[in-house]
Amino acid sequence: MRLIIHPDHERASRWTARYIADKINSHGRDKHFVLGLPTGSSPLGIYREFIRMNGEKKLSFANVRTFNMDEYIGLSADHPQSYRYFMMENLFNHVDIDPKHIHILDGMAKDTEKECRLYEEAIAAEGGIELFLGGMGSDGHIAFNEPGSSLNSRTRIKTLTSETKAANARFFGGDPSKVPSAALTVGVGTVMSAREVVIIVSGRGKARALKAVVEDGVNHMWTLSCLQMHPKAVIVCDEDATEELKVGTVRYFKDIEKDAIESGV
Ligand code: GLP
């Protein structure tokens, strides 16, 4: 696992956006690029960079197929807090992606099991995910794979923890009781099946989880620690998120990733 530490969130976002844009641009026009995407505040700076690069014709989504990580149960596509709405507002409405190539789980699906099964089949039909971009919850979760989730899990329904509902209440007028109690989410195994995983982490609020994920062992209580078993995983973070890491760990990754950081932005 790589850990790329930037002085602040803005630089971490710019570096990540450029890293992913390079992958998309060098993929070759003849085959499409399958990109997994998250919601939340963590990827917003990356999405702004994607939009800017797209406007300047430095990055095109014409050849990109996307699969989002998760969706709240019971929120329709036009609900301002649904993840579909979030993605349209913060990325898709502003870039040259073909709407047919956008995949987001349907939180209103009557048969949720079928919805999840079809989602996994759709990913497989596209040849699997080339790069899964993600964020991390303050309890170390990836997508909505809350503590205790199977590290082999695939797309399914998950109940949200009080910590996650409290963290996401800011999008629901500050009231955790308005946050849906369940979501459809790709599994840890779904993320692990991607050929590359890139995670953006920022702020002191994520420091405890980042320590567990980077320094402690693989553990279902911090589901993102699964990345230790992934052949190609990158965590990009800001200084604040490294607060709980050992000084030696920070020094090690800064040294080994010096060139990557300097060549970035
Ligand atoms: C939710 C999402 C995750 C996201 C996490 C952190 O739980 N399902 O995909 O990583 O929130 O959100 P934020 O980036 O706003 O801290």
CSV table of C-alpha atoms and ligand atoms in Angstrom, one decimal:
chain,number,residue,atom,x,y,z
A,1,MET,CA,0.0,0.0,0.0
A,2,ARG,CA,1.3,3.5,-0.9
A,3,LEU,CA,0.7,6.5,1.4
A,4,ILE,CA,1.1,9.9,-0.3
A,5,ILE,CA,1.1,12.7,2.3
A,6,HIS,CA,0.5,16.2,1.1
A,7,PRO,CA,0.6,19.4,3.2
A,8,ASP,CA,-3.1,20.1,2.7
A,9,HIS,CA,-6.4,18.7,1.3
A,10,GLU,CA,-6.3,21.0,-1.7
A,11,ARG,CA,-3.0,19.7,-2.9
A,12,ALA,CA,-4.0,16.1,-2.1
A,13,SER,CA,-7.1,16.6,-4.3
A,14,ARG,CA,-5.2,18.2,-7.2
A,15,TRP,CA,-2.6,15.4,-7.1
A,16,THR,CA,-5.2,12.7,-7.0
A,17,ALA,CA,-7.2,14.2,-9.9
A,18,ARG,CA,-4.1,14.5,-12.0
A,19,TYR,CA,-3.1,10.9,-11.1
A,20,ILE,CA,-6.5,9.5,-12.2
A,21,ALA,CA,-6.7,11.8,-15.3
A,22,ASP,CA,-3.3,10.4,-16.4
A,23,LYS,CA,-4.6,6.9,-16.1
A,24,ILE,CA,-7.7,7.7,-18.1
A,25,ASN,CA,-5.8,9.6,-20.8
A,26,SER,CA,-3.2,6.8,-21.2
A,27,HIS,CA,-5.8,4.0,-21.3
A,28,GLY,CA,-6.2,4.1,-25.1
A,29,ARG,CA,-9.3,5.2,-27.0
A,30,ASP,CA,-10.2,1.7,-28.2
A,31,LYS,CA,-11.2,0.4,-24.8
A,32,HIS,CA,-13.3,2.1,-22.2
A,33,PHE,CA,-12.1,3.0,-18.7
A,34,VAL,CA,-14.2,1.7,-15.8
A,35,LEU,CA,-14.0,4.0,-12.9
A,36,GLY,CA,-15.5,3.5,-9.4
A,37,LEU,CA,-16.6,6.7,-7.6
A,38,PRO,CA,-17.5,7.8,-4.1
A,39,THR,CA,-19.6,10.6,-2.7
A,40,GLY,CA,-19.0,12.6,0.5
A,41,SER,CA,-17.0,15.8,1.1
A,42,SER,CA,-13.6,14.1,0.6
A,43,PRO,CA,-13.8,13.7,-3.3
A,44,LEU,CA,-15.3,17.2,-3.9
A,45,GLY,CA,-11.9,18.8,-4.7
A,46,ILE,CA,-11.1,16.0,-7.1
A,47,TYR,CA,-14.4,16.4,-8.9
A,48,ARG,CA,-13.8,20.2,-9.2
A,49,GLU,CA,-10.4,19.4,-10.8
A,50,PHE,CA,-12.0,16.8,-13.1
A,51,ILE,CA,-14.5,19.5,-14.3
A,52,ARG,CA,-11.8,22.1,-14.8
A,53,MET,CA,-9.6,19.6,-16.8
A,54,ASN,CA,-12.7,18.5,-18.8
A,55,GLY,CA,-13.5,22.2,-19.7
A,56,GLU,CA,-9.9,22.7,-20.7
A,57,LYS,CA,-10.0,19.6,-22.9
A,58,LYS,CA,-7.3,17.9,-20.9
A,59,LEU,CA,-9.5,15.1,-19.7
A,60,SER,CA,-12.5,13.5,-21.4
A,61,PHE,CA,-15.1,11.2,-19.9
A,62,ALA,CA,-16.3,10.1,-23.4
A,63,ASN,CA,-14.6,6.8,-22.9
A,64,VAL,CA,-15.4,6.3,-19.2
A,65,ARG,CA,-18.0,4.1,-17.6
A,66,THR,CA,-18.7,4.8,-13.9
A,67,PHE,CA,-20.0,2.8,-11.0
A,68,ASN,CA,-20.8,4.6,-7.8
A,69,MET,CA,-20.1,3.0,-4.4
A,70,ASP,CA,-23.4,3.3,-2.7
A,71,GLU,CA,-26.9,4.8,-2.3
A,72,TYR,CA,-29.2,5.5,0.6
A,73,ILE,CA,-32.3,3.2,0.8
A,74,GLY,CA,-35.5,5.1,0.3
A,75,LEU,CA,-34.2,8.3,-1.4
A,76,SER,CA,-35.2,8.8,-5.0
A,77,ALA,CA,-32.9,10.1,-7.7
A,78,ASP,CA,-34.3,13.6,-7.4
A,79,HIS,CA,-33.9,13.8,-3.6
A,80,PRO,CA,-31.2,16.4,-2.9
A,81,GLN,CA,-29.5,14.1,-0.4
A,82,SER,CA,-29.5,11.0,-2.7
A,83,TYR,CA,-26.1,10.1,-3.9
A,84,ARG,CA,-27.3,10.1,-7.5
A,85,TYR,CA,-28.3,13.7,-7.1
A,86,PHE,CA,-24.9,14.5,-5.5
A,87,MET,CA,-23.1,13.0,-8.4
A,88,MET,CA,-25.1,14.8,-11.0
A,89,GLU,CA,-24.7,18.1,-9.3
A,90,ASN,CA,-21.0,17.8,-8.4
A,91,LEU,CA,-19.6,16.0,-11.4
A,92,PHE,CA,-21.7,14.4,-14.1
A,93,ASN,CA,-23.8,17.5,-15.2
A,94,HIS,CA,-20.5,19.3,-15.9
A,95,VAL,CA,-18.5,16.8,-17.9
A,96,ASP,CA,-18.8,15.0,-21.2
A,97,ILE,CA,-19.9,11.7,-19.9
A,98,ASP,CA,-22.7,9.8,-21.7
A,99,PRO,CA,-25.5,9.4,-19.2
A,100,LYS,CA,-25.9,5.7,-20.4
A,101,HIS,CA,-22.4,5.1,-18.9
A,102,ILE,CA,-23.3,6.2,-15.4
A,103,HIS,CA,-24.2,3.4,-12.9
A,104,ILE,CA,-25.6,4.1,-9.5
A,105,LEU,CA,-27.5,1.7,-7.3
A,106,ASP,CA,-31.2,2.4,-7.1
A,107,GLY,CA,-32.1,3.1,-3.5
A,108,MET,CA,-35.8,2.8,-4.4
A,109,ALA,CA,-35.5,-0.6,-5.9
A,110,LYS,CA,-38.3,-2.9,-4.7
A,111,ASP,CA,-36.2,-6.0,-4.9
A,112,THR,CA,-32.9,-4.9,-3.3
A,113,GLU,CA,-31.3,-8.3,-3.6
A,114,LYS,CA,-31.9,-8.3,-7.3
A,115,GLU,CA,-30.6,-4.7,-7.6
A,116,CYS,CA,-27.4,-5.7,-5.9
A,117,ARG,CA,-26.9,-8.8,-8.0
A,118,LEU,CA,-27.5,-7.0,-11.2
A,119,TYR,CA,-25.0,-4.3,-10.1
A,120,GLU,CA,-22.3,-6.9,-9.6
A,121,GLU,CA,-23.2,-8.4,-13.0
A,122,ALA,CA,-23.0,-5.0,-14.7
A,123,ILE,CA,-19.5,-4.4,-13.3
A,124,ALA,CA,-18.4,-7.8,-14.5
A,125,ALA,CA,-20.0,-7.2,-18.0
A,126,GLU,CA,-17.8,-4.0,-18.3
A,127,GLY,CA,-14.7,-6.1,-17.6
A,128,GLY,CA,-14.4,-5.1,-13.9
A,129,ILE,CA,-13.4,-1.8,-12.4
A,130,GLU,CA,-10.0,-0.4,-13.5
A,131,LEU,CA,-9.7,2.1,-10.7
A,132,PHE,CA,-11.9,2.5,-7.6
A,133,LEU,CA,-11.7,6.0,-6.1
A,134,GLY,CA,-12.9,6.1,-2.5
A,135,GLY,CA,-13.1,8.1,0.8
A,136,MET,CA,-13.1,6.7,4.3
A,137,GLY,CA,-15.5,7.1,7.1
A,138,SER,CA,-14.2,8.2,10.6
A,139,ASP,CA,-14.6,4.6,11.7
A,140,GLY,CA,-12.5,3.4,8.9
A,141,HIS,CA,-15.3,2.2,6.6
A,142,ILE,CA,-15.1,2.1,2.9
A,143,ALA,CA,-18.3,2.8,0.9
A,144,PHE,CA,-20.9,1.8,3.5
A,145,ASN,CA,-19.0,-1.3,4.8
A,146,GLU,CA,-19.4,-0.5,8.5
A,147,PRO,CA,-17.2,-2.1,11.1
A,148,GLY,CA,-17.7,-5.9,11.2
A,149,SER,CA,-18.5,-6.2,7.5
A,150,SER,CA,-17.1,-9.3,5.8
A,151,LEU,CA,-13.9,-8.5,4.0
A,152,ASN,CA,-15.2,-10.7,1.2
A,153,SER,CA,-18.6,-9.0,0.9
A,154,ARG,CA,-20.2,-8.1,-2.4
A,155,THR,CA,-22.9,-5.5,-3.2
A,156,ARG,CA,-25.7,-5.7,-0.6
A,157,ILE,CA,-27.9,-3.8,1.8
A,158,LYS,CA,-26.2,-2.5,5.0
A,159,THR,CA,-27.5,-0.9,8.2
A,160,LEU,CA,-25.7,2.3,9.0
A,161,THR,CA,-24.1,2.9,12.4
A,162,SER,CA,-25.0,5.8,14.7
A,163,GLU,CA,-21.5,7.2,14.1
A,164,THR,CA,-22.0,7.3,10.3
A,165,LYS,CA,-25.5,8.8,10.7
A,166,ALA,CA,-24.1,11.5,13.0
A,167,ALA,CA,-21.3,12.2,10.6
A,168,ASN,CA,-23.7,12.5,7.6
A,169,ALA,CA,-26.3,14.5,9.5
A,170,ARG,CA,-24.7,17.7,8.3
A,171,PHE,CA,-26.3,17.0,4.9
A,172,PHE,CA,-29.7,16.5,6.5
A,173,GLY,CA,-30.1,19.7,8.4
A,174,GLY,CA,-27.9,18.4,11.2
A,175,ASP,CA,-30.5,15.9,12.3
A,176,PRO,CA,-29.2,12.2,12.5
A,177,SER,CA,-32.7,10.9,12.6
A,178,LYS,CA,-33.3,12.2,9.1
A,179,VAL,CA,-30.4,10.2,7.7
A,180,PRO,CA,-31.7,6.9,6.2
A,181,SER,CA,-30.8,3.9,8.4
A,182,ALA,CA,-29.7,1.7,5.6
A,183,ALA,CA,-28.0,1.8,2.2
A,184,LEU,CA,-27.1,-0.3,-0.8
A,185,THR,CA,-23.3,-0.6,-1.0
A,186,VAL,CA,-20.7,-2.3,-3.0
A,187,GLY,CA,-18.9,-4.8,-0.7
A,188,VAL,CA,-15.3,-4.8,0.5
A,189,GLY,CA,-14.7,-7.6,-1.9
A,190,THR,CA,-16.1,-5.5,-4.8
A,191,VAL,CA,-13.6,-2.8,-4.0
A,192,MET,CA,-10.8,-5.4,-3.7
A,193,SER,CA,-11.7,-6.7,-7.1
A,194,ALA,CA,-10.8,-3.4,-8.7
A,195,ARG,CA,-7.4,-3.5,-10.4
A,196,GLU,CA,-6.4,-0.3,-8.5
A,197,VAL,CA,-7.9,1.4,-5.4
A,198,VAL,CA,-7.2,5.1,-4.7
A,199,ILE,CA,-8.4,6.6,-1.4
A,200,ILE,CA,-8.5,10.3,-0.4
A,201,VAL,CA,-8.4,11.0,3.3
A,202,SER,CA,-8.2,14.4,5.1
A,203,GLY,CA,-8.6,16.0,8.4
A,204,ARG,CA,-7.9,15.2,12.0
A,205,GLY,CA,-11.3,13.5,12.3
A,206,LYS,CA,-9.9,10.6,10.1
A,207,ALA,CA,-6.6,10.3,12.0
A,208,ARG,CA,-7.6,7.5,14.3
A,209,ALA,CA,-8.9,5.4,11.5
A,210,LEU,CA,-5.9,6.1,9.2
A,211,LYS,CA,-3.6,4.9,12.0
A,212,ALA,CA,-5.6,1.6,12.2
A,213,VAL,CA,-5.7,1.2,8.5
A,214,VAL,CA,-2.0,1.9,7.9
A,215,GLU,CA,-0.2,0.7,11.0
A,216,ASP,CA,-2.4,-2.0,12.5
A,217,GLY,CA,-3.4,-5.4,11.0
A,218,VAL,CA,-6.1,-6.3,8.6
A,219,ASN,CA,-9.3,-6.2,10.7
A,220,HIS,CA,-13.0,-6.2,9.8
A,221,MET,CA,-13.5,-3.5,12.5
A,222,TRP,CA,-11.7,-1.0,10.2
A,223,THR,CA,-12.8,-2.3,6.8
A,224,LEU,CA,-10.5,-0.1,4.8
A,225,SER,CA,-7.6,-2.1,6.3
A,226,CYS,CA,-8.4,-4.6,3.6
A,227,LEU,CA,-6.2,-2.4,1.4
A,228,GLN,CA,-3.1,-4.1,3.0
A,229,MET,CA,-4.1,-7.1,1.0
A,230,HIS,CA,-4.6,-5.3,-2.3
A,231,PRO,CA,-1.8,-5.5,-4.9
A,232,LYS,CA,-2.2,-1.8,-6.0
A,233,ALA,CA,-3.6,0.5,-3.4
A,234,VAL,CA,-2.8,4.2,-2.9
A,235,ILE,CA,-4.0,6.4,0.1
A,236,VAL,CA,-3.6,10.1,-0.5
A,237,CYS,CA,-3.9,12.2,2.6
A,238,ASP,CA,-3.2,15.6,4.1
A,239,GLU,CA,-0.9,16.3,7.1
A,240,ASP,CA,-3.9,16.6,9.5
A,241,ALA,CA,-5.0,13.0,8.8
A,242,THR,CA,-1.5,11.7,9.8
A,243,GLU,CA,-1.9,13.1,13.4
A,244,GLU,CA,-2.1,9.6,15.0
A,245,LEU,CA,0.5,7.9,12.8
A,246,LYS,CA,4.0,7.3,14.3
A,247,VAL,CA,6.6,9.9,13.4
A,248,GLY,CA,8.6,7.1,11.9
A,249,THR,CA,5.7,6.0,9.7
A,250,VAL,CA,5.2,9.5,8.4
A,251,ARG,CA,8.9,10.0,7.8
A,252,TYR,CA,9.1,6.6,5.9
A,253,PHE,CA,6.3,7.3,3.5
A,254,LYS,CA,7.4,11.0,2.9
A,255,ASP,CA,10.8,9.7,2.0
A,256,ILE,CA,9.8,6.8,-0.2
A,257,GLU,CA,7.2,8.9,-2.0
A,258,LYS,CA,9.3,12.1,-2.4
A,259,ASP,CA,9.4,12.0,-6.1
A,260,ALA,CA,5.7,11.2,-6.5
A,261,ILE,CA,4.8,14.2,-4.3
A,262,GLU,CA,7.2,16.6,-6.0
A,263,SER,CA,6.2,15.6,-9.5
A,264,GLY,CA,2.6,16.1,-8.7
A,265,VAL,CA,1.5,19.7,-8.3
B,1,GLP,C1,-20.1,7.9,3.7
B,1,GLP,C2,-19.9,7.3,2.3
B,1,GLP,C3,-18.4,7.0,2.1
B,1,GLP,C4,-17.5,8.2,2.5
B,1,GLP,C5,-17.8,8.5,3.9
B,1,GLP,C6,-16.9,9.7,4.3
B,1,GLP,O1,-20.2,7.0,4.7
B,1,GLP,N1,-20.7,6.2,2.1
B,1,GLP,O2,-18.2,6.6,0.8
B,1,GLP,O3,-16.2,7.8,2.2
B,1,GLP,O4,-19.1,8.9,4.0
B,1,GLP,O5,-17.5,10.9,3.9
B,1,GLP,P1,-16.7,12.3,3.9
B,1,GLP,O6,-15.8,12.3,2.7
B,1,GLP,O7,-17.8,13.3,3.8
B,1,GLP,O8,-16.0,12.4,5.2
